[in-house]
CSV table of C-alpha atoms and ligand atoms in Angstrom, one decimal:
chain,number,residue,atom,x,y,z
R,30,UNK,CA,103.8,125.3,60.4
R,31,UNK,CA,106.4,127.4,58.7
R,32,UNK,CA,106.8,127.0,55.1
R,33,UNK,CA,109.5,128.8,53.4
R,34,UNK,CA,111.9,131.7,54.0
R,35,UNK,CA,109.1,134.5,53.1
R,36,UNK,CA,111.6,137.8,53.1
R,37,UNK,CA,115.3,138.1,54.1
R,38,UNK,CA,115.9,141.9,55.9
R,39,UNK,CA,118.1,144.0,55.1
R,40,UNK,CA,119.2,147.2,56.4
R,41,UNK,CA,120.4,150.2,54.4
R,42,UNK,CA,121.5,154.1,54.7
R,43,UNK,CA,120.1,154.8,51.2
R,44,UNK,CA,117.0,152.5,49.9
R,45,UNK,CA,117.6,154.1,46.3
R,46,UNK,CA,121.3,153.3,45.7
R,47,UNK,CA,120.9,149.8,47.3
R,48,UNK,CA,117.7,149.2,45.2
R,49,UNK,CA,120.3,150.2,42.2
R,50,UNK,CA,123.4,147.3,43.4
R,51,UNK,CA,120.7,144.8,43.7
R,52,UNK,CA,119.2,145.4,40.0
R,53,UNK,CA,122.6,146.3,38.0
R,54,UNK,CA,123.8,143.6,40.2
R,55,UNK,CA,121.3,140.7,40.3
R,56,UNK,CA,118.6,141.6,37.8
R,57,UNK,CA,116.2,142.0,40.8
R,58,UNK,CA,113.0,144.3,39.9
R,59,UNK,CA,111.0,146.3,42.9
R,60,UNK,CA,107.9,144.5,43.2
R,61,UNK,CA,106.3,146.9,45.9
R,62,UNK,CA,107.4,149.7,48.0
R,63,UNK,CA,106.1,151.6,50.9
R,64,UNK,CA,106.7,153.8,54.0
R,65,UNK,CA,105.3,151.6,57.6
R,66,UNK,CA,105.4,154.4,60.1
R,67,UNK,CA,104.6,151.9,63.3
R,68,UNK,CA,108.0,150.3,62.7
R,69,UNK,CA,110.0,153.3,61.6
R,70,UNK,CA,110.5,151.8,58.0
R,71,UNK,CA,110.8,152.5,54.0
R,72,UNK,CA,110.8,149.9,52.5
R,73,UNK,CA,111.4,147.9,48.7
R,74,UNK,CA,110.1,144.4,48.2
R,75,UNK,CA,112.4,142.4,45.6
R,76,UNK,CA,111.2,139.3,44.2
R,77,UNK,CA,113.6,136.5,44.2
R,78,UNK,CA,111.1,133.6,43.0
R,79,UNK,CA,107.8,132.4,43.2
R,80,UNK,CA,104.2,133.6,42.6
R,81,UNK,CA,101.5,135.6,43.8
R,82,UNK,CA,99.6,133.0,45.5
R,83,UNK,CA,101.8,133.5,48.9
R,84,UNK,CA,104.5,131.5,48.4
R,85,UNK,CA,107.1,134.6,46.8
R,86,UNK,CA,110.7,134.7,48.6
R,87,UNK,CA,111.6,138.5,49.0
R,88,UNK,CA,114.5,140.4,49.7
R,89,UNK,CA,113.2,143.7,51.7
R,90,UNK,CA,115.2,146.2,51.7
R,91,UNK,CA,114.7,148.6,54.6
R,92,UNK,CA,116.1,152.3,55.1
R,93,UNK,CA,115.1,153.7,59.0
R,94,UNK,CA,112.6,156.6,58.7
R,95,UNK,CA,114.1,157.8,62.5
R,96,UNK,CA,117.1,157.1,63.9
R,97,UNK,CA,115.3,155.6,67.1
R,98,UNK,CA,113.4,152.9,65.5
R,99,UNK,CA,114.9,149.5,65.6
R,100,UNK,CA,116.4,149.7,62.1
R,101,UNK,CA,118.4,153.1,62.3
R,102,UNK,CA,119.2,151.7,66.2
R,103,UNK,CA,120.8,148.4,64.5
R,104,UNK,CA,122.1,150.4,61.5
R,105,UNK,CA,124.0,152.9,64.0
R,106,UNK,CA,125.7,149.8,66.1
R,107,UNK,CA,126.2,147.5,63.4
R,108,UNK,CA,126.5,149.4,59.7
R,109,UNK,CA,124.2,148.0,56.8
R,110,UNK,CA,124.1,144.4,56.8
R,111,UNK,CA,121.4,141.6,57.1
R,112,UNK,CA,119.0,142.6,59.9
R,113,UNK,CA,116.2,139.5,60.0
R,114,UNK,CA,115.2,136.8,58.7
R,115,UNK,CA,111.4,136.1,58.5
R,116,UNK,CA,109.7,132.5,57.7
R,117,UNK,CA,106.4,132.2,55.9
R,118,UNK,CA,103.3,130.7,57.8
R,119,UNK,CA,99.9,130.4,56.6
R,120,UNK,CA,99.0,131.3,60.4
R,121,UNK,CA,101.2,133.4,62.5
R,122,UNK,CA,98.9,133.2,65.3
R,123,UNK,CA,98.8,129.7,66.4
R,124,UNK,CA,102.9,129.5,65.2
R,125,UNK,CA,103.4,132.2,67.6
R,126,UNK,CA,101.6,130.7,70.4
R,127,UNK,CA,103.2,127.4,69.6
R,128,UNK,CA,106.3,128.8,69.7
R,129,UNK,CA,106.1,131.3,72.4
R,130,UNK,CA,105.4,128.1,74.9
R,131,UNK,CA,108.9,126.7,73.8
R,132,UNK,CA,110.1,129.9,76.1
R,133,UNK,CA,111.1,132.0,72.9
R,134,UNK,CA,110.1,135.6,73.7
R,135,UNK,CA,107.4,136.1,71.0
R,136,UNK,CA,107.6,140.2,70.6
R,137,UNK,CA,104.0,141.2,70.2
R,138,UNK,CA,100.7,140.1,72.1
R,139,UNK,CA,99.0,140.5,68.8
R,140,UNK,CA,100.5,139.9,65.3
R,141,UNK,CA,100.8,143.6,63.4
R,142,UNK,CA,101.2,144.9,59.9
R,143,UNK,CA,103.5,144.0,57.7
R,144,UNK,CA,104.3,144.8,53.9
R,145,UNK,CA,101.5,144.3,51.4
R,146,UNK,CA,99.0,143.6,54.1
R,147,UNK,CA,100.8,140.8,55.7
R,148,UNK,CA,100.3,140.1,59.3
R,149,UNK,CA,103.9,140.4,61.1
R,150,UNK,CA,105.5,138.8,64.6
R,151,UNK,CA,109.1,139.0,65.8
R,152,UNK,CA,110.7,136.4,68.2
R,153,UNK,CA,113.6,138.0,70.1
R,154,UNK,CA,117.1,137.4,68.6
R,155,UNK,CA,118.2,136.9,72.1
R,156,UNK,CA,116.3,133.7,72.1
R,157,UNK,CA,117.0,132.6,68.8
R,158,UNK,CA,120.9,132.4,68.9
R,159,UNK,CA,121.5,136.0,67.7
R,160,UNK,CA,119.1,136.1,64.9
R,161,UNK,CA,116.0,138.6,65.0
R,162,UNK,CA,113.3,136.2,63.2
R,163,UNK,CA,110.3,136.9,62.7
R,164,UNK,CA,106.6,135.1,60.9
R,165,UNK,CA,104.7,136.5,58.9
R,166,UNK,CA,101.4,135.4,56.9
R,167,UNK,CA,101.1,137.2,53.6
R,168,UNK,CA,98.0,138.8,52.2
R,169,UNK,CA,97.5,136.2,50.0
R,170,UNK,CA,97.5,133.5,52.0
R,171,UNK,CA,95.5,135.4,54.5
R,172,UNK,CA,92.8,135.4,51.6
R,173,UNK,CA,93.2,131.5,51.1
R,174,UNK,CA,92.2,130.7,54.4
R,175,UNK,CA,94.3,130.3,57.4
R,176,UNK,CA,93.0,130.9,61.0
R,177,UNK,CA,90.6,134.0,59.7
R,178,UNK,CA,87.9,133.8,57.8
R,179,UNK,CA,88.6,136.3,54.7
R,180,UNK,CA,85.8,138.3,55.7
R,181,UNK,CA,87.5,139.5,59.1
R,182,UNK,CA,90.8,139.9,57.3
R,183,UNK,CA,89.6,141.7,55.2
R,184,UNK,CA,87.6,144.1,57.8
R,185,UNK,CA,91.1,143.7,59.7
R,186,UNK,CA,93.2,145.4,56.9
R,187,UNK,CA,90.1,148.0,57.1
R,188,UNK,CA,90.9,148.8,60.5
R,189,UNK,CA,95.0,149.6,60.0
D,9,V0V,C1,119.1,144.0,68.2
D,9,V0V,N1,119.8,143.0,68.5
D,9,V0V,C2,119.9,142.2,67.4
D,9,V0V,C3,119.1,142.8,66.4
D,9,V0V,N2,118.6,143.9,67.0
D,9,V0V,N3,120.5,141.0,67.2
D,9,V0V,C4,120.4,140.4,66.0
D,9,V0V,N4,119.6,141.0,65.0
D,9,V0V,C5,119.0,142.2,65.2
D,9,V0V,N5,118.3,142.7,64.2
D,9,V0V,C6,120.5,142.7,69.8
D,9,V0V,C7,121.4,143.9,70.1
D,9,V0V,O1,122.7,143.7,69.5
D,9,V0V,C8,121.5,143.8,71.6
D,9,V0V,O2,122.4,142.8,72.0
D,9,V0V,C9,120.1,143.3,72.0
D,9,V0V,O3,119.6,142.6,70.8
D,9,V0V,C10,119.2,144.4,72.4
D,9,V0V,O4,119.2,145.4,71.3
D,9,V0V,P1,119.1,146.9,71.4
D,9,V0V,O5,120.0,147.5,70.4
D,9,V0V,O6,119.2,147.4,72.9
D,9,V0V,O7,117.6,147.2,70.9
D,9,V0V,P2,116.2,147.0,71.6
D,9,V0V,O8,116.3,146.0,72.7
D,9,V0V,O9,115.6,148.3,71.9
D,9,V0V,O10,115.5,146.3,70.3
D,9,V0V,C11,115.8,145.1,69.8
D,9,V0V,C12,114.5,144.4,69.3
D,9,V0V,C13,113.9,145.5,68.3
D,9,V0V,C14,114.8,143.1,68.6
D,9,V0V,C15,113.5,144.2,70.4
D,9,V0V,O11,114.8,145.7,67.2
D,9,V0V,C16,112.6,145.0,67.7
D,9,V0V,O12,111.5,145.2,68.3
D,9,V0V,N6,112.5,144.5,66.5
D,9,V0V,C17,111.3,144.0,65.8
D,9,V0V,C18,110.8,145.1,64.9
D,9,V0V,C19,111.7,145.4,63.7
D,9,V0V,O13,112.8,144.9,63.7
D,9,V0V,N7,111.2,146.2,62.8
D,9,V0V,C20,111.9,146.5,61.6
D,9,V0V,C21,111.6,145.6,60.4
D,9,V0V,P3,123.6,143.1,73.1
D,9,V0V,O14,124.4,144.3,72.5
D,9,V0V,O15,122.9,143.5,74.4
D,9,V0V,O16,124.4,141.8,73.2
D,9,V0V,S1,109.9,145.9,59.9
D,9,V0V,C22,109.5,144.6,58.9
D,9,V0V,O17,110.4,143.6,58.8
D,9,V0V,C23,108.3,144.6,58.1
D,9,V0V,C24,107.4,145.8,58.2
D,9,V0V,C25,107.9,143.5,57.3
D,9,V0V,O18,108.6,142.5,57.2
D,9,V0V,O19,106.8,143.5,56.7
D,10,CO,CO1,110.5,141.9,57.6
């Protein structure tokens, strides 16, 4: 059951200039940042609306920490731009399943981490008429229930 648009991606050369357009330009203030090695990524959360209960729309802004991960890969072929778009689930396990039996090449066996403790899936943009999408369940909403109990999310963000 996906519920809103959770984050827009977007890939930049310099995280700290486009961080600058996006404030002198929109007003937009850095809610979170940080560095996620697994996928190659530094990233800035923006927040466009909503609250901290799990329901916040982001921009993330994402600058490649090597060239070989599949941001600086995308940036080289394609220039800064909009890279994914990700929906909001309360459980990106059974949303993945679901939609991994429509045929849709779901990219991960197991959902991994994503910004402030979410939990992360991609479905292949090849599959999804050109558009790398993925789900994600936030922190929050994590905590609120969902397919885990909060005690083994909680021993699951212990394990990362
Ligand atoms: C690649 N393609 C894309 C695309 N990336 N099409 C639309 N949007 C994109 N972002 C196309 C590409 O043009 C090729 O088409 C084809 O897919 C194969 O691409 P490739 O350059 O050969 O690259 P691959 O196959 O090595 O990797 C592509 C995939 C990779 C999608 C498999 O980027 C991936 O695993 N992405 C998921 C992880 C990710 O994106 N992490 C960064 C965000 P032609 O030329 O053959 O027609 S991390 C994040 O969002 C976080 C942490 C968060 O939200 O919390
Ligand atoms: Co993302």
């Amino acid at each position: 059951m996906l519920t809103r648009i959770d984050h827009i991606g977007i890939a930049c050369h310099d995280l700290d200039a486009t961080v600058g357009f996006y404030r002198a330009t929109y007003g937009f203030e850095v809610a979170h940042t940080e560095v996620n090695e697994e996928q190659g990524v530094r990233e800035a959360m923006l927040r466009v609306n909503g609250t901290d209960d799990g329901g916040t729309t982001w921009l993330q802004l994402l600058e490649p920490t090597r060239e070989d991960s599949a941001v600086g890969k995308w940036l080289a072929k394609n220039g800064e731009g909009v890279h994914h778009i990700a929906f909001g689930t309360p459980d990106v396990d059974a949303d993945a399943a679901a939609i991994g039996a429509k045929g849709v090449r779901v990219l991960y066996d197991e959902p991994r981490r994503g910004s402030m403790e979410s939990r992360i899936t991609f479905l292949h943009p090849k599959d999804c008429h050109g558009v790398l999408t993925e789900l994600v369940t936030s922190a929050g909403e994590r905590a609120a229930g969902g397919a885990e109990t909060t005690e083994e999310a909680v021993q699951d963000n212990e394990d990362h």
